[in-house]
CSV table of C-alpha atoms in Angstrom, one decimal:
chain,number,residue,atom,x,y,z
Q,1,UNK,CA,-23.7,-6.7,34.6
Q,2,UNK,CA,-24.1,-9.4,31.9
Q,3,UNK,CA,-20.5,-10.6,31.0
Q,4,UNK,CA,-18.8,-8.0,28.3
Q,5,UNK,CA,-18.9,-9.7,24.4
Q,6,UNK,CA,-15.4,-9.2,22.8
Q,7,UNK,CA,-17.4,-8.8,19.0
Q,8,UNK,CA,-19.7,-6.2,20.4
Q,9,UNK,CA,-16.3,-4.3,21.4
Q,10,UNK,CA,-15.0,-4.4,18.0
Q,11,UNK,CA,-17.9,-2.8,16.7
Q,12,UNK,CA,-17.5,-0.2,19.3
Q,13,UNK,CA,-13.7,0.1,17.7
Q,14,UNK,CA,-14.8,0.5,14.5
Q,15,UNK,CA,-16.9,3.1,15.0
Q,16,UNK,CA,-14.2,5.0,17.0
Q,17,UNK,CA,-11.5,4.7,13.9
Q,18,UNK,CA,-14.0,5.4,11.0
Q,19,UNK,CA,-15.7,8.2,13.0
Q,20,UNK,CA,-19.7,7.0,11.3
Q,21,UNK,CA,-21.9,4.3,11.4
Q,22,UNK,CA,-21.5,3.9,7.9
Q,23,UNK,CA,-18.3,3.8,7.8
Q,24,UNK,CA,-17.4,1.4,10.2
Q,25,UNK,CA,-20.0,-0.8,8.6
Q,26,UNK,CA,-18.3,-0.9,5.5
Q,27,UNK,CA,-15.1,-1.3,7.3
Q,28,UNK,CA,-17.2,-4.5,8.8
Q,29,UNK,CA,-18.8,-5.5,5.9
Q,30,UNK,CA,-22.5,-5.2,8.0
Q,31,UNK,CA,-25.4,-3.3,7.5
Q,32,UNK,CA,-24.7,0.0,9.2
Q,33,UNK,CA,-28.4,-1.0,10.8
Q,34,UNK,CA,-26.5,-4.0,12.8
Q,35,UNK,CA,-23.5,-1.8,13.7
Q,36,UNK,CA,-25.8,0.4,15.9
Q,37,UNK,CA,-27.7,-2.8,17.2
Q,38,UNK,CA,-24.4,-4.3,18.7
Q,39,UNK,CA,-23.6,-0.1,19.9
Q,40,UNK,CA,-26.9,-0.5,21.4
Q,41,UNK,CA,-26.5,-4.0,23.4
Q,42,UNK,CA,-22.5,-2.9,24.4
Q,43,UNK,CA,-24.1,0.4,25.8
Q,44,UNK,CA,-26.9,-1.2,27.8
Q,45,UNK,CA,-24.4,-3.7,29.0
Q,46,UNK,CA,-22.3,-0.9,30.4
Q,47,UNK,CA,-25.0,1.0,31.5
Q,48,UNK,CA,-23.0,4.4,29.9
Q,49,UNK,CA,-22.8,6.1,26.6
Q,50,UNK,CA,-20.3,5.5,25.3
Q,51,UNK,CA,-20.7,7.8,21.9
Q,52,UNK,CA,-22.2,11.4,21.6
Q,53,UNK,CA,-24.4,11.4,17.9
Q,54,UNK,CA,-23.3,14.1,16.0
Q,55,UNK,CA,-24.7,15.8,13.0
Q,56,UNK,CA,-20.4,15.5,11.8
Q,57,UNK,CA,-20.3,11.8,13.4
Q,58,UNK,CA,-19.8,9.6,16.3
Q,59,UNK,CA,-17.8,11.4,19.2
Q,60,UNK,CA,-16.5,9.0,21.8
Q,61,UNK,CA,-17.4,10.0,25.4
Q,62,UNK,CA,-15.5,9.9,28.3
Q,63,UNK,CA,-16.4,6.3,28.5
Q,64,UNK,CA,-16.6,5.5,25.0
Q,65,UNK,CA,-13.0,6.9,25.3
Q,66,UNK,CA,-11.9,4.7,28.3
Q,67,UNK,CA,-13.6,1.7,26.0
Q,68,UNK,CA,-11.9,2.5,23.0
Q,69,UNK,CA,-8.7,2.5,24.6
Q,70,UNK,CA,-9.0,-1.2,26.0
Q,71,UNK,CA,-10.2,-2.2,23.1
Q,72,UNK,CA,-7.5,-1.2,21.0
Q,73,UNK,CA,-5.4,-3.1,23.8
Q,74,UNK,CA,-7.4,-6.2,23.2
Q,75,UNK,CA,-7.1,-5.8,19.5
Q,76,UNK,CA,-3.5,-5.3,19.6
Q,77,UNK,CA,-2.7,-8.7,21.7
Q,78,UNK,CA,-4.8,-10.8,19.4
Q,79,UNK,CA,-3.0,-9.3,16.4
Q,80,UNK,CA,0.7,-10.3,18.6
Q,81,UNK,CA,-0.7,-13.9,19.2
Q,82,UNK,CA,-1.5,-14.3,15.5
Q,83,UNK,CA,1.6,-13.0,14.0
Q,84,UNK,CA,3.5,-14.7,16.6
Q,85,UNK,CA,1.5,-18.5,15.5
Q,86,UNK,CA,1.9,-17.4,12.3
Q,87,UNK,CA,6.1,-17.1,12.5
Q,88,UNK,CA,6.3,-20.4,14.0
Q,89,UNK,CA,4.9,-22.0,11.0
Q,90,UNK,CA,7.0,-23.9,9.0
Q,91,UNK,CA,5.1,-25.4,6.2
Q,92,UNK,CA,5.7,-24.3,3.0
Q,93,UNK,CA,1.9,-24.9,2.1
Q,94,UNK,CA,-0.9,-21.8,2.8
Q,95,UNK,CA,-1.3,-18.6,1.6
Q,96,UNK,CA,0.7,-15.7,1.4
Q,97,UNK,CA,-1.0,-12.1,0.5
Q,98,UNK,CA,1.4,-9.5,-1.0
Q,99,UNK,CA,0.9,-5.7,-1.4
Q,100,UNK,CA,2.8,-3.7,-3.6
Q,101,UNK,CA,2.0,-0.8,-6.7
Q,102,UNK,CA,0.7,-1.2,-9.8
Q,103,UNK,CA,3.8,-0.5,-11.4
Q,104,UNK,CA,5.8,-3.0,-9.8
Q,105,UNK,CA,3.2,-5.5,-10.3
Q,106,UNK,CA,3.5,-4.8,-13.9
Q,107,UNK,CA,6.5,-4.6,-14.8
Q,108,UNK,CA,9.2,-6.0,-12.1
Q,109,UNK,CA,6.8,-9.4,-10.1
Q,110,UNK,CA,5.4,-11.7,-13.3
Q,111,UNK,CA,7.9,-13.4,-14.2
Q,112,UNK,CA,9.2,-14.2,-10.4
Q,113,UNK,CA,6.2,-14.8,-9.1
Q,114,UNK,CA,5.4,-17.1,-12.0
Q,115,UNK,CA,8.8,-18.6,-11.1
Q,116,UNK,CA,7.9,-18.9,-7.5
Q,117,UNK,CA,4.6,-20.5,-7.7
Q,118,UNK,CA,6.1,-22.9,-9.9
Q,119,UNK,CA,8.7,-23.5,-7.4
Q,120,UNK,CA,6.5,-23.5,-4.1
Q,121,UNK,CA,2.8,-24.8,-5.9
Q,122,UNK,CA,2.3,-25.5,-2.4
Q,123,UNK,CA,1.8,-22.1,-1.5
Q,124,UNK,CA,-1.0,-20.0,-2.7
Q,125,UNK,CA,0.2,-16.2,-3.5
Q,126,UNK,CA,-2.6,-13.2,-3.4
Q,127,UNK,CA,-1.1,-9.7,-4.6
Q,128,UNK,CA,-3.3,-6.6,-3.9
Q,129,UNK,CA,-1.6,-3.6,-6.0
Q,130,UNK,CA,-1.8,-1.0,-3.6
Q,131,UNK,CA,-0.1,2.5,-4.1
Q,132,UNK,CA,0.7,2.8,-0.6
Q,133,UNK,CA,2.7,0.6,2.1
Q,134,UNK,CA,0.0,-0.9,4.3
Q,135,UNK,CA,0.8,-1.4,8.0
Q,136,UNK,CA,1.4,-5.0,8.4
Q,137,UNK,CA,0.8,-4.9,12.1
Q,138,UNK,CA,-3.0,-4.1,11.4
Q,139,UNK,CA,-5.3,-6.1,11.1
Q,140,UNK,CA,-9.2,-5.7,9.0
Q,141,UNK,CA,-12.0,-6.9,11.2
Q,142,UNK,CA,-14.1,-9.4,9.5
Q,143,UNK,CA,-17.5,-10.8,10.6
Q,144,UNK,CA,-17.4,-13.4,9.1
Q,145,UNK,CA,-14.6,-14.8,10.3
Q,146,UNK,CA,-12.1,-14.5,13.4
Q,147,UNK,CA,-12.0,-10.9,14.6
Q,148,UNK,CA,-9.2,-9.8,12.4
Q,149,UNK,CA,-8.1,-10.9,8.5
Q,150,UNK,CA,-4.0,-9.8,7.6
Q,151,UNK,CA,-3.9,-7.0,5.6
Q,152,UNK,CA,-0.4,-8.3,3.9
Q,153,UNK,CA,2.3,-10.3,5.0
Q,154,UNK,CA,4.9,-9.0,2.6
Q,155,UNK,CA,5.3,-6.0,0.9
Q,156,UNK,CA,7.0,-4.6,-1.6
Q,157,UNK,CA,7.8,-1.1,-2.4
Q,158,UNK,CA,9.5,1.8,-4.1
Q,159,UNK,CA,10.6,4.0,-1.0
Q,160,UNK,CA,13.6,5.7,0.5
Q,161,UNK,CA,11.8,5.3,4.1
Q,162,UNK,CA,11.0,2.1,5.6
Q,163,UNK,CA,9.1,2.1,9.0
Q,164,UNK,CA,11.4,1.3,11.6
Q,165,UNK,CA,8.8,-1.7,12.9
Q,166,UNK,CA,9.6,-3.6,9.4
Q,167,UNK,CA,12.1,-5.3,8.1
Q,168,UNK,CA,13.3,-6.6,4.6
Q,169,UNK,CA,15.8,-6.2,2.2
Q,170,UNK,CA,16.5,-3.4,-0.3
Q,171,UNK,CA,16.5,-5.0,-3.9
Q,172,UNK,CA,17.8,-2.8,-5.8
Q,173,UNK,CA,17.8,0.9,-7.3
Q,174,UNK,CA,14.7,2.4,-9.5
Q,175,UNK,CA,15.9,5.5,-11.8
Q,176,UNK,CA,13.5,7.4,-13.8
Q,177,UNK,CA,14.1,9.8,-16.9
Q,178,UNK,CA,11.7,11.7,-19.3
Q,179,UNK,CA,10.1,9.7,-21.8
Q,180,UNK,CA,8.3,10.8,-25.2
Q,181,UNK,CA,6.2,8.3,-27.8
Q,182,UNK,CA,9.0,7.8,-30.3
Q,183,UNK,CA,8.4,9.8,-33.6
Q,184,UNK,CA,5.7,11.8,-32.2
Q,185,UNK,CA,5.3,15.3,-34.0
Q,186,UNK,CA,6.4,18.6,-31.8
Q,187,UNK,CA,7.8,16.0,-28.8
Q,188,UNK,CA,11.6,16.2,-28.2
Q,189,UNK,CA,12.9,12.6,-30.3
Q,190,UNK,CA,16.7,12.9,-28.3
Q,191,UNK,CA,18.2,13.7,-25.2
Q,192,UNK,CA,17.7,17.0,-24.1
Q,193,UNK,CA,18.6,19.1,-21.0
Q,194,UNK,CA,16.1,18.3,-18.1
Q,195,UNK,CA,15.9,22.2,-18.3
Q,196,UNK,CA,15.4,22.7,-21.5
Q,197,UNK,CA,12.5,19.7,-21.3
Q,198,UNK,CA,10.5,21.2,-18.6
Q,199,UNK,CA,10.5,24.8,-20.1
Q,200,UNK,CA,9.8,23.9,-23.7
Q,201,UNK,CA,7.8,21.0,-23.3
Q,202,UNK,CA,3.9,19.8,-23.0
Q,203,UNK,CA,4.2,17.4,-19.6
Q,204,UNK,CA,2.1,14.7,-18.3
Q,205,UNK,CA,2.6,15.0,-14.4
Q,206,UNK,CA,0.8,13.3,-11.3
Q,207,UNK,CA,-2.2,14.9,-9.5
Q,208,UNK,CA,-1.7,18.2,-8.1
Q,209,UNK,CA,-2.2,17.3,-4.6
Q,210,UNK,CA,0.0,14.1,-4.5
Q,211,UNK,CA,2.7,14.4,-1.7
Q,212,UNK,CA,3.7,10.8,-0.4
Q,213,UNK,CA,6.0,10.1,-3.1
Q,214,UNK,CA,9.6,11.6,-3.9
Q,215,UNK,CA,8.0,12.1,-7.4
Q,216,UNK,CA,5.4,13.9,-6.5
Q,217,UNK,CA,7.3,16.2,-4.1
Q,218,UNK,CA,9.6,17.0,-7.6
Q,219,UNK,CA,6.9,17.4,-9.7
Q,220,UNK,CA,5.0,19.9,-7.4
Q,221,UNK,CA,8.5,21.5,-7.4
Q,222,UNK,CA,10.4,21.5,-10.6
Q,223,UNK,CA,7.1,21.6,-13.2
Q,224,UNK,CA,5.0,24.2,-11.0
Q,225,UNK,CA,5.7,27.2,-14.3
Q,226,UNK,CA,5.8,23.8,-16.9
Q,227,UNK,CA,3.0,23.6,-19.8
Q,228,UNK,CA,1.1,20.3,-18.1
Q,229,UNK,CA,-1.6,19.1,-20.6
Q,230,UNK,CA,-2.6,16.2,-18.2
Q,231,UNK,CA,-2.3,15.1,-14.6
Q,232,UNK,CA,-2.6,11.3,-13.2
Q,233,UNK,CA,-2.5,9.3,-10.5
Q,234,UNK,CA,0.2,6.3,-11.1
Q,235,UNK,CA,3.2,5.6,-13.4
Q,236,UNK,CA,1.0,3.1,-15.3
Q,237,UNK,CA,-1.5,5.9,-16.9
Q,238,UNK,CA,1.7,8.3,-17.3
Q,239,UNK,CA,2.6,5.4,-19.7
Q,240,UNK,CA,-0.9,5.2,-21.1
Q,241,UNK,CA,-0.8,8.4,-22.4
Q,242,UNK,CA,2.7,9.2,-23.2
Q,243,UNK,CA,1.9,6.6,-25.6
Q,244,UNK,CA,-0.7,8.9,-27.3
Q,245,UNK,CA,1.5,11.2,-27.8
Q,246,UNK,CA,0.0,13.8,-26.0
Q,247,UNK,CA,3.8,15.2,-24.1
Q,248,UNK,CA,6.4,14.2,-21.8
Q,249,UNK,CA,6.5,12.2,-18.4
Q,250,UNK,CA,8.7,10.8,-16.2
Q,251,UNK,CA,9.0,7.0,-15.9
Q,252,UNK,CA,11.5,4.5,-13.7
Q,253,UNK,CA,13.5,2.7,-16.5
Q,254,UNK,CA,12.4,-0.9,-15.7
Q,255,UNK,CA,9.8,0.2,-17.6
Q,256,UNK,CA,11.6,0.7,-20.9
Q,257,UNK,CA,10.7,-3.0,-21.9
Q,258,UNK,CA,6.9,-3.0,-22.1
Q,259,UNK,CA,7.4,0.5,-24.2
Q,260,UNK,CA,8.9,0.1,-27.1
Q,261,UNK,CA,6.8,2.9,-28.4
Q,262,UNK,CA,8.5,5.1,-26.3
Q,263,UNK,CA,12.2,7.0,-26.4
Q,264,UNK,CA,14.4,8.4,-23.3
Q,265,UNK,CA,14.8,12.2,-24.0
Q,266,UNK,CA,16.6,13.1,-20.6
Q,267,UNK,CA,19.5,11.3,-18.5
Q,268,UNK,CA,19.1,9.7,-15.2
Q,269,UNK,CA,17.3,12.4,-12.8
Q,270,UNK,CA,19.4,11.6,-9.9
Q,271,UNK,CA,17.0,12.9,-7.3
Q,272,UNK,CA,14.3,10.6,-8.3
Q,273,UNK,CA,16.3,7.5,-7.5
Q,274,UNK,CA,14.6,5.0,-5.1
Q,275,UNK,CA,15.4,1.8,-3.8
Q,276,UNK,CA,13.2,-0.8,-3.8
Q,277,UNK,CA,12.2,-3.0,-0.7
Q,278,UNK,CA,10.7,-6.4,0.4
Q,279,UNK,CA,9.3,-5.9,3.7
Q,280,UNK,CA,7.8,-8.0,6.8
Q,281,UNK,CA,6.7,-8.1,10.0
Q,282,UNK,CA,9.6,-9.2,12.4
Q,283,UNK,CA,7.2,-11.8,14.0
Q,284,UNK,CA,6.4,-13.3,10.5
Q,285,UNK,CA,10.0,-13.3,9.0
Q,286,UNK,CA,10.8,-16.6,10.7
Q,287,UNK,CA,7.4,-18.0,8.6
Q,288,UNK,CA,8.7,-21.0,6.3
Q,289,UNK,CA,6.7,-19.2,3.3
Q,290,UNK,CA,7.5,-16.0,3.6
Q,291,UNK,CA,11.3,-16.8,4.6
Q,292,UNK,CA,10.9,-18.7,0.7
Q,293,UNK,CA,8.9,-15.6,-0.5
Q,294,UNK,CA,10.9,-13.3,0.0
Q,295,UNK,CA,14.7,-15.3,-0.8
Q,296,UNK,CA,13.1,-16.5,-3.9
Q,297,UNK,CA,10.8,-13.4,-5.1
Q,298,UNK,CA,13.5,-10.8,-3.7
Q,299,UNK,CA,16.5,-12.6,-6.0
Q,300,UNK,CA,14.7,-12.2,-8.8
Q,301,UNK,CA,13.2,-8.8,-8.6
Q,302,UNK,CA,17.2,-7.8,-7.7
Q,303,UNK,CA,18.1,-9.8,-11.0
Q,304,UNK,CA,15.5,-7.3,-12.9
Q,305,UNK,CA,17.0,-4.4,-11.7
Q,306,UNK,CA,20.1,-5.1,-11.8
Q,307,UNK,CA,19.9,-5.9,-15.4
């Protein structure tokens, strides 16, 4: 048997996780055309099957199942000898790729990662706003380059539950309250009881099948007989249209600064309370930039929310 090509197995992989051709070219960033050319060499090599074509997608076979499994191995252990390279470096030159939400990209990272970059021009920051906390121990497979690209090396996010391979810091506390656009006709102008708010009131909520977030688990609960005029994704287009007018929302009170426009009509809703986290990968922690990252970044985003 002609020696086994480790690229030929991640395209094998790929196909396993996204299920499609299609979809694991995208994942690629091929033509789904060469994703079943290298399925094709990998199963001639082997001399099996290794994936049962489906009218729903690409079922793994017995030995497509035994293949995925190494391969995951093999993926794995060049992931460990990355991040393990990677948390020996001590430069404070390269790049560093941060995820986080919109939200706090908006309103709590400008001005310290304006700061930072000033401080460390050495080191070349990416931020991807992303609503949800990524797994920094994956990797994205890339043909282009080696066989994996890091999804994040830092993160930083509103939660009350941080996966227990992470580690970080906790910045600070978010609160939220109810928010109305300030002299808007038929919206409550004052505080008002939280009860009072979501009986009387015309509400701007999240999407009705959002459950990740503590706010959406609220939401789903304490508006479900409320009179919502409009439902959204992220805290950023609550703001968008609370500033038309249009009702009521809930927003964390870092926010207050970019509104002007708008007006707290509720106290502090304890339940919605969150601390915010920076978070790495223990094998990356040790790295020189993000060690400076998140020391530098963390301080001020703590200063924000502190004030």
């Amino acid at each position: 048997m002609d020696e086994l090509n480790w690229s030929d197995l991640r395209y094998a992989l790929a196909i396993g996780t996204a299920g499609s051709l299609v979809a694991a070219a995208r994942q690629l960033g091929v033509n789904h055309t060469t994703v079943l050319r290298r399925l094709d060499t990998l199963e001639q090599r082997l001399g099996a099957r290794l994936f049962e074509r489906q009218r729903t997608g690409y079922s793994p076979t017995e030995a497509g199942a035994l293949v995925l499994e190494q391969a995951r191995r093999m993926a794995d252990q060049a992931d460990e000898i990355e991040r393990r390279v990677l948390g020996r470096d001590r430069e404070l030159t390269g790049p560093l790729r941060v995820t986080t939400a919109f939200v706090v990209m908006t309103h709590l990272l400008p001005q310290p990662l304006a700061d930072f970059a000033r401080a460390f021009p050495g080191i070349e920051v990416e931020v991807v706003e992303n609503a949800f906390l990524v797994d920094l121990t994956r990797r994205r497979a890339d043909e282009s380059a080696t066989w994996t690209g890091r999804e994040a090396d830092v993160a930083v996010r509103l939660t009350s539950q941080v996966a227990e391979h992470l580690v970080g810091r906790p910045l600070g506390m978010t609160h939220c309250r109810v928010y109305a656009r300030r002299g808007a006709a038929g919206l409550p102008q004052a505080l008002e009881p939280l009860a009072t708010l979501i009986r009387e009131a015309p509400w701007v909520t999240f999407e009705r099948d959002a459950q990740s977030r503590v706010y959406d688990q609220w939401m789903r609960e304490q508006l479900a007989q409320a009179q919502v005029r409009l439902r959204v994704d992220i805290f950023n287009a609550v703001a968008a249209v609370l500033r038309t007018g249009l009702g009521v929302g809930i927003l964390p009170t870092f926010m207050e600064p970019l509104l002007p426009e708008l007006v707290a009509v509720s106290d502090v809703i304890p339940e919605l309370s969150v601390p915010v986290w920076m978070l790495t990968h223990p094998d990356l922690r040790q790295t020189a930039r993000v060690r400076a990252f998140m020391q530098h970044v963390g301080d001020g985003v703590a200063a924000l929310l502190e004030r």
